[in-house]
Amino acid sequence: MKLTGAEILTHFLADEGVEHIFGYPGGAVLHIYDALHNQDRLKHILVRHEQAATHAADAYARSTGKPGVVLVTSGPGATNAVTGVATAYMDSIPMVVITGQVPTNLIGNDAFQEVDSVGITRPCVKHNFLVKDVNDLAMVLKKAFYIATTGRPGPVVVDIPKDVTAAVANYKHPKQIEMRSYNPVVKGHPGQIKRAVKMMESAKRPMIYSGGGVILDDASKALTELAHLLGCPVTNTTMGLGGFPASDRQFVGMLGMHGTYEANMAISNCDVMIAIGARFDDRVTGNIEKFAPKAKIIHVDIDPASISKNVKVDVPIVGSVNNVLKAMIKQLKADDFKPDPEVLEKWWSQIEKWRAKQCLKYKTEGESIKPQYAVETLHKVTGGDAFITSDVGQHQMWAAQYYGFDKPRRWINSGGLGTMGFGLPAAMGVQIAHPKAEVACITGEGSIQMNIQELSTCLQYDLPIKIVCLNNGYLGMVRQWQEFFYDNRYAHSYMESLPDFVKLAESYGHVGIQVERMADVEGAMQEAFKLKDRLVFLNILTDPTENVYPMVPAGAGLDEMILI
């Protein structure tokens, strides 16, 4: 079947099982857009900015497990997408980003809208390609999807010059792919798994620390079974929330800079730590020299480069999280392991003393709306079953602390890169992937303005997202650091000329609701979620002095938290 490069691209994507593409047209990709116009197997979502395309595709992938797909033009189209590519890279999200390029004979000539997309994206992609021959296009695309979705997932950029999309070649969908230089290890080493299990069985103060790898590998069920077999406390990273049910008694909350007192103290005092699909980043460890000083560490990860990168571990296990956890469970059952109730009870008795601190308790006097209360109310109104996207800042941490995620792939946030402007386009991607689900974006008045133009996209595609804007008039996390560490010098963290968000939402054709009193929060949220087919912008005026607690200051250990 002879097709143009543009037609090969659209046929390939449909044959690969892609249903949605997020993009924005431009000169270098017009052949592709013309091919999209002449088919009905793929649905294209027209965003209003290329960064939003990448965030929407990213969230689509996070909430489904399928790779997100982006299509942007050359030059500024590609550079606008880089922030979203880097966001996906930091959080190991499978994504294929197709960028247009000037014709091959003009590459290197400083042609109109030419940039070196491959060079620019090289530091923040899992891999990238420049396709110079239409005969290579289908196989390159197959490699891109294979690389993006296997091993440690990540974004792959495919740069396609305009003349390649116009050229003609035979097309046949490649069914399989083999790459000699890329063969991720999936099964953990049996000897290392046995070593790890023996260490777990002899532990007196065991602790599970799990991250985003559990979510990405759909290993929540296996993690829960392992935790119940061991009877030990479980903590999640921000990226790992929902990997273990928040309502389970064994869950001690998130750990790290804004983790719970009980989670951070348990990490600091455990004797065996089982780290699963986590990378020991600085926001989790605090001062690495003070991190888990009493623990022998077992580390399970698909990426060998992550093991002992930041923290030296005692038992490294490279492999798929799901496979390794199932092998551990099988070994524990074969050993007929039962935890010593007396030893375990002593450990839990200490944890309950830490838990009794009630580190997430907050004051509620007066009419001023507490942001923590707003998040708790959102959980109540949605039954804890909504998809929650967030932007970055105080509101992100309050969402992580107070929503209580019982299911994986329900918490969608930018963890590693910390990208403001992520929340709204992410909610679009989730809503498109799950059209009947309740989707809420928890944001702040600073973050929401970074991609607020996507309210237009939401109108075009009838996306009934609920935006919960915790509006405190500040860049809240910046203000908090300035209060703690810069003697209250609030340099450029105050938002002095905010728009009327209710009128702004209405101007885009949506519903806007302003909430100014604690007593009105629940009613406003119930009203918003009753509007099943409308986007509702809830502008909730919150206490501008409220801070996120607990907090581990930079350079401190996890047991050196600032409490309220």
Short mmCIF file of C-alpha atoms in Angstrom, two decimals, residues 164-563:
data_model
loop_
_atom_site.label_atom_id
_atom_site.label_comp_id
_atom_site.label_asym_id
_atom_site.label_seq_id
_atom_site.Cartn_x
_atom_site.Cartn_y
_atom_site.Cartn_z
CA VAL A 164 9.38 13.28 4.43
CA THR A 165 5.66 13.71 5.12
CA ALA A 166 5.11 14.49 1.41
CA ALA A 167 7.22 11.61 0.02
CA VAL A 168 5.59 8.30 -0.94
CA ALA A 169 6.50 4.79 0.26
CA ASN A 170 5.01 1.36 0.82
CA TYR A 171 3.36 0.95 4.21
CA LYS A 172 2.99 -2.14 6.35
CA HIS A 173 2.44 -1.91 10.07
CA PRO A 174 5.41 -3.46 11.89
CA LYS A 175 3.99 -6.06 14.25
CA GLN A 176 7.08 -6.65 16.37
CA ILE A 177 10.33 -4.93 17.17
CA GLU A 178 13.73 -6.08 18.35
CA MET A 179 16.54 -3.76 19.36
CA ARG A 180 19.88 -5.34 20.24
CA SER A 181 21.00 -2.26 22.16
CA TYR A 182 17.83 -1.99 24.25
CA ASN A 183 16.57 -4.98 26.24
CA PRO A 184 15.16 -3.98 29.64
CA VAL A 185 15.47 -6.55 32.41
CA VAL A 186 11.97 -7.56 33.52
CA LYS A 187 12.48 -10.47 35.94
CA GLY A 188 14.37 -9.88 39.18
CA HIS A 189 17.38 -12.03 40.04
CA PRO A 190 16.09 -15.07 42.03
CA GLY A 191 19.08 -15.03 44.39
CA GLN A 192 18.60 -11.35 45.21
CA ILE A 193 14.88 -11.88 45.78
CA LYS A 194 15.64 -14.70 48.25
CA ARG A 195 18.16 -12.47 50.04
CA ALA A 196 15.58 -9.69 50.27
CA VAL A 197 12.89 -12.01 51.61
CA LYS A 198 15.21 -13.40 54.30
CA MET A 199 16.01 -9.85 55.33
CA MET A 200 12.30 -9.00 55.55
CA GLU A 201 11.55 -12.12 57.58
CA SER A 202 14.22 -11.27 60.16
CA ALA A 203 13.27 -7.58 60.46
CA LYS A 204 12.06 -6.20 63.77
CA ARG A 205 11.03 -2.80 62.40
CA PRO A 206 10.24 -3.32 58.70
CA MET A 207 8.99 -0.47 56.49
CA ILE A 208 7.77 -0.26 52.89
CA TYR A 209 8.61 2.92 50.96
CA SER A 210 6.91 2.89 47.55
CA GLY A 211 6.94 5.34 44.68
CA GLY A 212 5.58 6.05 41.24
CA GLY A 213 7.00 2.81 39.82
CA VAL A 214 4.23 0.92 41.61
CA ILE A 215 1.62 2.99 39.76
CA LEU A 216 3.38 2.79 36.39
CA ASP A 217 3.69 -0.99 36.53
CA ASP A 218 0.12 -1.53 37.80
CA ALA A 219 1.57 -3.22 40.88
CA SER A 220 -0.79 -1.81 43.54
CA LYS A 221 -2.50 -5.14 44.15
CA ALA A 222 0.82 -6.93 44.62
CA LEU A 223 2.13 -4.15 46.89
CA THR A 224 -0.97 -4.38 49.08
CA GLU A 225 -0.66 -8.16 49.36
CA LEU A 226 3.02 -7.94 50.29
CA ALA A 227 2.32 -5.28 52.93
CA HIS A 228 -0.44 -7.37 54.48
CA LEU A 229 1.80 -10.45 54.57
CA LEU A 230 4.53 -8.49 56.35
CA GLY A 231 2.12 -6.50 58.54
CA CYS A 232 4.42 -3.50 58.32
CA PRO A 233 3.82 0.24 57.84
CA VAL A 234 3.66 1.60 54.29
CA THR A 235 4.55 5.10 53.11
CA ASN A 236 4.17 6.53 49.62
CA THR A 237 6.04 9.25 47.80
CA THR A 238 3.99 12.04 46.25
CA MET A 239 4.18 10.15 42.95
CA GLY A 240 3.18 6.88 44.61
CA LEU A 241 -0.04 8.00 46.29
CA GLY A 242 -2.85 5.56 45.57
CA GLY A 243 -0.41 2.68 45.13
CA PHE A 244 -1.46 1.54 48.61
CA PRO A 245 -4.92 2.47 49.97
CA ALA A 246 -4.82 5.60 52.12
CA SER A 247 -7.69 4.21 54.22
CA ASP A 248 -5.69 1.07 55.17
CA ARG A 249 -4.51 1.08 58.80
CA GLN A 250 -0.99 0.18 57.68
CA PHE A 251 -0.70 3.39 55.64
CA VAL A 252 1.22 6.03 57.59
CA GLY A 253 0.91 8.78 54.99
CA MET A 254 3.27 10.41 52.56
CA LEU A 255 6.94 10.82 53.51
CA GLY A 256 9.49 13.51 52.80
CA MET A 257 9.61 17.30 53.00
CA HIS A 258 5.86 17.58 53.67
CA GLY A 259 5.33 14.01 54.81
CA THR A 260 3.59 12.97 58.01
CA TYR A 261 5.40 12.85 61.33
CA GLU A 262 4.71 9.11 61.65
CA ALA A 263 5.99 8.30 58.14
CA ASN A 264 9.21 10.29 58.52
CA MET A 265 9.89 8.97 62.03
CA ALA A 266 9.21 5.39 60.94
CA ILE A 267 11.65 5.78 58.04
CA SER A 268 14.22 7.23 60.44
CA ASN A 269 13.89 4.30 62.85
CA CYS A 270 13.16 1.23 60.71
CA ASP A 271 15.73 -1.58 60.55
CA VAL A 272 14.74 -2.92 57.12
CA MET A 273 13.41 -0.67 54.36
CA ILE A 274 11.84 -2.12 51.22
CA ALA A 275 12.05 0.64 48.59
CA ILE A 276 9.81 -0.19 45.63
CA GLY A 277 9.72 1.81 42.39
CA ALA A 278 11.15 4.90 44.08
CA ARG A 279 14.28 6.91 43.38
CA PHE A 280 15.31 8.46 46.71
CA ASP A 281 14.98 12.04 45.44
CA ASP A 282 15.96 14.97 47.63
CA ARG A 283 12.37 15.91 48.56
CA VAL A 284 11.97 12.41 50.05
CA THR A 285 15.32 11.92 51.78
CA GLY A 286 16.06 15.34 53.20
CA ASN A 287 19.71 15.31 54.24
CA ILE A 288 20.97 12.05 52.70
CA GLU A 289 23.59 11.64 55.45
CA LYS A 290 20.74 11.46 57.98
CA PHE A 291 18.35 9.34 55.91
CA ALA A 292 17.24 5.99 57.42
CA PRO A 293 20.46 5.65 59.47
CA LYS A 294 19.44 2.34 61.09
CA ALA A 295 18.10 0.55 58.02
CA LYS A 296 19.28 -2.18 55.72
CA ILE A 297 17.82 -1.19 52.36
CA ILE A 298 16.24 -3.39 49.68
CA HIS A 299 15.66 -1.50 46.43
CA VAL A 300 13.43 -2.76 43.60
CA ASP A 301 13.48 -0.77 40.35
CA ILE A 302 13.23 -1.39 36.60
CA ASP A 303 16.04 1.10 35.98
CA PRO A 304 19.49 -0.11 37.07
CA ALA A 305 20.78 3.47 36.90
CA SER A 306 18.43 4.44 39.76
CA ILE A 307 19.79 1.86 42.20
CA SER A 308 22.41 3.23 44.62
CA LYS A 309 22.40 6.49 42.64
CA ASN A 310 21.49 8.67 45.63
CA VAL A 311 21.47 6.24 48.56
CA LYS A 312 23.65 3.14 48.80
CA VAL A 313 21.47 0.03 49.13
CA ASP A 314 22.17 -3.43 50.55
CA VAL A 315 20.06 -5.63 48.25
CA PRO A 316 19.57 -4.24 44.72
CA ILE A 317 16.92 -5.92 42.55
CA VAL A 318 16.54 -4.82 38.93
CA GLY A 319 13.27 -5.80 37.34
CA SER A 320 9.61 -5.03 36.79
CA VAL A 321 8.06 -3.99 40.11
CA ASN A 322 5.03 -6.20 39.55
CA ASN A 323 7.13 -9.26 38.70
CA VAL A 324 9.49 -8.80 41.62
CA LEU A 325 6.69 -8.22 44.16
CA LYS A 326 4.88 -11.36 42.99
CA ALA A 327 8.12 -13.34 43.30
CA MET A 328 8.62 -12.00 46.84
CA ILE A 329 5.05 -12.92 47.79
CA LYS A 330 5.54 -16.41 46.36
CA GLN A 331 8.75 -16.86 48.39
CA LEU A 332 7.14 -15.62 51.62
CA LYS A 333 4.28 -18.07 51.15
CA ALA A 334 6.68 -20.91 50.34
CA ASP A 335 8.50 -20.12 53.60
CA ASP A 336 5.11 -20.11 55.38
CA PHE A 337 6.14 -16.76 56.86
CA LYS A 338 4.14 -15.27 59.70
CA PRO A 339 5.38 -12.11 61.42
CA ASP A 340 6.19 -12.41 65.12
CA PRO A 341 3.13 -10.73 66.71
CA GLU A 342 5.04 -9.55 69.79
CA VAL A 343 7.85 -7.95 67.76
CA LEU A 344 5.42 -6.39 65.29
CA GLU A 345 3.17 -5.07 68.06
CA LYS A 346 6.13 -3.32 69.67
CA TRP A 347 6.90 -1.58 66.34
CA TRP A 348 3.28 -0.58 65.81
CA SER A 349 3.01 0.68 69.38
CA GLN A 350 5.81 3.16 68.64
CA ILE A 351 4.23 4.18 65.33
CA GLU A 352 0.89 4.83 67.04
CA LYS A 353 2.66 7.17 69.49
CA TRP A 354 4.03 9.13 66.53
CA ARG A 355 0.61 9.03 64.88
CA ALA A 356 -0.95 10.48 68.03
CA LYS A 357 0.84 13.75 67.29
CA GLN A 358 -1.90 14.36 64.68
CA CYS A 359 0.56 16.29 62.55
CA LEU A 360 -2.07 17.14 59.90
CA LYS A 361 -4.44 18.76 62.39
CA TYR A 362 -5.22 22.39 61.59
CA LYS A 363 -7.10 25.25 63.23
CA THR A 364 -10.58 26.05 61.94
CA GLU A 365 -11.76 29.02 64.00
CA GLY A 366 -13.26 32.03 62.26
CA GLU A 367 -14.77 32.51 58.82
CA SER A 368 -11.48 32.30 56.94
CA ILE A 369 -11.49 29.26 54.65
CA LYS A 370 -8.76 26.77 55.43
CA PRO A 371 -7.39 25.17 52.25
CA GLN A 372 -7.05 21.83 54.04
CA TYR A 373 -10.78 21.90 54.76
CA ALA A 374 -11.53 22.60 51.10
CA VAL A 375 -9.57 19.49 50.04
CA GLU A 376 -11.21 17.34 52.73
CA THR A 377 -14.61 18.59 51.56
CA LEU A 378 -13.76 17.74 47.96
CA HIS A 379 -12.97 14.19 49.12
CA LYS A 380 -16.31 14.03 50.93
CA VAL A 381 -18.35 15.37 48.01
CA THR A 382 -16.68 13.05 45.46
CA GLY A 383 -16.62 10.02 47.77
CA GLY A 384 -12.85 9.92 47.35
CA ASP A 385 -13.34 8.47 43.89
CA ALA A 386 -12.54 11.39 41.58
CA PHE A 387 -9.50 11.84 39.38
CA ILE A 388 -7.55 14.70 40.95
CA THR A 389 -5.04 16.72 38.97
CA SER A 390 -3.02 19.48 40.58
CA ASP A 391 -0.70 22.30 39.76
CA VAL A 392 2.39 22.93 41.86
CA GLY A 393 2.70 24.70 45.18
CA GLN A 394 0.99 24.63 48.56
CA HIS A 395 -2.28 23.42 47.06
CA GLN A 396 -0.46 20.40 45.57
CA MET A 397 0.83 19.37 48.99
CA TRP A 398 -2.54 19.90 50.66
CA ALA A 399 -4.14 17.74 47.96
CA ALA A 400 -1.53 15.03 48.57
CA GLN A 401 -1.98 15.21 52.35
CA TYR A 402 -5.76 15.52 52.68
CA TYR A 403 -7.53 13.86 49.75
CA GLY A 404 -6.72 10.26 50.71
CA PHE A 405 -6.22 8.23 47.53
CA ASP A 406 -7.38 4.62 47.73
CA LYS A 407 -6.86 3.78 44.07
CA PRO A 408 -3.90 4.07 41.68
CA ARG A 409 -3.87 6.45 38.69
CA ARG A 410 -6.32 8.84 40.39
CA TRP A 411 -3.69 11.36 41.54
CA ILE A 412 -2.17 13.20 38.57
CA ASN A 413 0.54 15.73 39.39
CA SER A 414 3.93 16.97 38.26
CA GLY A 415 6.25 15.48 40.85
CA GLY A 416 9.83 15.63 39.61
CA LEU A 417 9.85 18.84 37.56
CA GLY A 418 7.21 20.67 39.60
CA THR A 419 5.54 22.35 36.62
CA MET A 420 3.11 25.17 37.30
CA GLY A 421 0.44 25.22 34.60
CA PHE A 422 0.18 21.42 34.57
CA GLY A 423 -3.17 21.04 36.32
CA LEU A 424 -5.78 22.29 33.83
CA PRO A 425 -4.41 20.64 30.66
CA ALA A 426 -3.78 17.49 32.71
CA ALA A 427 -7.44 17.48 33.73
CA MET A 428 -8.36 17.76 30.03
CA GLY A 429 -6.30 14.69 29.20
CA VAL A 430 -7.87 12.71 32.04
CA GLN A 431 -11.41 13.78 31.14
CA ILE A 432 -10.91 12.81 27.49
CA ALA A 433 -9.58 9.41 28.58
CA HIS A 434 -12.43 8.93 31.10
CA PRO A 435 -15.40 10.90 29.75
CA LYS A 436 -17.86 9.70 32.42
CA ALA A 437 -15.56 10.17 35.42
CA GLU A 438 -15.51 13.07 37.86
CA VAL A 439 -12.32 15.06 37.28
CA ALA A 440 -11.20 17.91 39.53
CA CYS A 441 -8.20 20.19 39.14
CA ILE A 442 -6.85 21.55 42.42
CA THR A 443 -4.90 24.70 41.63
CA GLY A 444 -3.87 28.11 42.87
CA GLU A 445 -4.43 31.58 41.44
CA GLY A 446 -0.80 31.67 40.26
CA SER A 447 -0.62 28.27 38.57
CA ILE A 448 -4.01 28.42 36.85
CA GLN A 449 -3.03 31.54 34.91
CA MET A 450 -0.09 29.77 33.25
CA ASN A 451 -2.36 27.75 30.96
CA ILE A 452 -5.74 29.35 31.55
CA GLN A 453 -6.27 29.69 27.78
CA GLU A 454 -7.18 25.98 27.82
CA LEU A 455 -10.61 26.97 29.14
CA SER A 456 -11.27 27.48 25.44
CA THR A 457 -10.27 23.88 24.65
CA CYS A 458 -12.55 22.66 27.45
CA LEU A 459 -15.47 24.50 25.87
CA GLN A 460 -14.77 23.16 22.38
CA TYR A 461 -14.72 19.54 23.57
CA ASP A 462 -17.40 19.83 26.30
CA LEU A 463 -15.09 18.79 29.13
CA PRO A 464 -17.00 19.10 32.46
CA ILE A 465 -13.89 19.54 34.64
CA LYS A 466 -14.30 21.05 38.10
CA ILE A 467 -11.55 23.59 38.87
CA VAL A 468 -10.95 24.06 42.60
CA CYS A 469 -8.82 27.19 42.87
CA LEU A 470 -7.45 27.67 46.39
CA ASN A 471 -6.95 31.40 45.99
CA ASN A 472 -4.79 32.93 48.73
CA GLY A 473 -3.51 35.88 46.69
CA TYR A 474 0.10 34.69 46.92
CA LEU A 475 2.51 32.34 45.23
CA GLY A 476 1.90 30.35 48.37
CA MET A 477 4.90 28.04 48.59
CA VAL A 478 7.26 30.87 47.66
CA ARG A 479 5.64 33.03 50.36
CA GLN A 480 5.99 30.20 52.91
CA TRP A 481 9.72 29.87 52.26
CA GLN A 482 10.10 33.65 52.41
CA GLU A 483 8.34 33.64 55.79
CA PHE A 484 10.49 30.81 57.21
CA PHE A 485 13.89 31.54 55.70
CA TYR A 486 13.92 35.13 54.36
CA ASP A 487 12.65 37.13 57.38
CA ASN A 488 9.20 37.74 55.84
CA ARG A 489 10.59 39.54 52.81
CA TYR A 490 7.83 38.70 50.32
CA ALA A 491 9.74 39.56 47.16
CA HIS A 492 7.36 39.27 44.20
CA SER A 493 5.23 36.51 45.74
CA TYR A 494 2.09 38.63 46.13
CA MET A 495 -0.42 38.56 43.25
CA GLU A 496 -1.57 42.19 43.16
CA SER A 497 -3.80 42.28 40.09
CA LEU A 498 -5.82 39.10 39.91
CA PRO A 499 -8.67 38.78 37.43
CA ASP A 500 -12.25 38.14 38.45
CA PHE A 501 -12.06 34.38 37.93
CA VAL A 502 -15.83 33.96 38.00
CA LYS A 503 -16.33 36.44 35.16
CA LEU A 504 -13.32 35.02 33.33
CA ALA A 505 -14.77 31.51 33.47
CA GLU A 506 -18.13 32.85 32.30
CA SER A 507 -16.49 34.70 29.42
CA TYR A 508 -15.21 31.33 28.17
CA GLY A 509 -18.74 29.91 28.38
CA HIS A 510 -18.34 28.09 31.70
CA VAL A 511 -19.82 28.39 35.19
CA GLY A 512 -18.02 30.41 37.85
CA ILE A 513 -18.71 30.26 41.61
CA GLN A 514 -17.03 32.43 44.25
CA VAL A 515 -16.72 31.00 47.78
CA GLU A 516 -15.72 33.30 50.66
CA ARG A 517 -16.90 31.53 53.84
CA MET A 518 -16.12 28.12 55.37
CA ALA A 519 -19.84 27.46 55.76
CA ASP A 520 -20.37 27.76 52.00
CA VAL A 521 -17.60 25.41 50.77
CA GLU A 522 -19.51 22.12 50.85
CA GLY A 523 -22.66 23.55 49.29
CA ALA A 524 -20.70 25.17 46.48
CA MET A 525 -18.90 21.92 45.71
CA GLN A 526 -22.12 19.93 45.71
CA GLU A 527 -23.65 22.48 43.34
CA ALA A 528 -20.60 22.24 41.06
CA PHE A 529 -20.65 18.45 40.82
CA LYS A 530 -24.39 18.39 40.15
CA LEU A 531 -23.62 20.20 36.89
CA LYS A 532 -22.53 17.01 35.15
CA ASP A 533 -22.09 18.55 31.71
CA ARG A 534 -20.49 21.89 32.61
CA LEU A 535 -17.02 23.05 33.55
CA VAL A 536 -17.25 24.85 36.89
CA PHE A 537 -14.57 27.20 38.22
CA LEU A 538 -14.73 27.34 42.03
CA ASN A 539 -12.77 30.40 43.18
CA ILE A 540 -12.28 29.64 46.89
CA LEU A 541 -10.77 32.53 48.83
CA THR A 542 -8.53 30.85 51.39
CA ASP A 543 -6.53 32.03 54.41
CA PRO A 544 -3.43 33.78 52.96
CA THR A 545 -1.36 33.04 56.08
CA GLU A 546 -1.80 29.26 56.05
CA ASN A 547 1.34 27.13 55.64
CA VAL A 548 1.99 23.50 54.73
CA TYR A 549 2.98 21.43 57.74
CA PRO A 550 4.91 19.30 58.58
CA MET A 551 7.94 20.70 56.80
CA VAL A 552 11.51 19.44 56.69
CA PRO A 553 13.83 22.43 56.12
CA ALA A 554 16.53 22.17 53.47
CA GLY A 555 19.58 20.36 54.86
CA ALA A 556 17.67 18.79 57.76
CA GLY A 557 16.93 15.13 58.39
CA LEU A 558 13.44 13.65 58.19
CA ASP A 559 13.25 13.54 61.99
CA GLU A 560 13.86 17.31 62.18
CA MET A 561 10.42 18.46 61.04
CA ILE A 562 8.78 21.80 61.68
CA LEU A 563 5.31 21.05 63.08
#
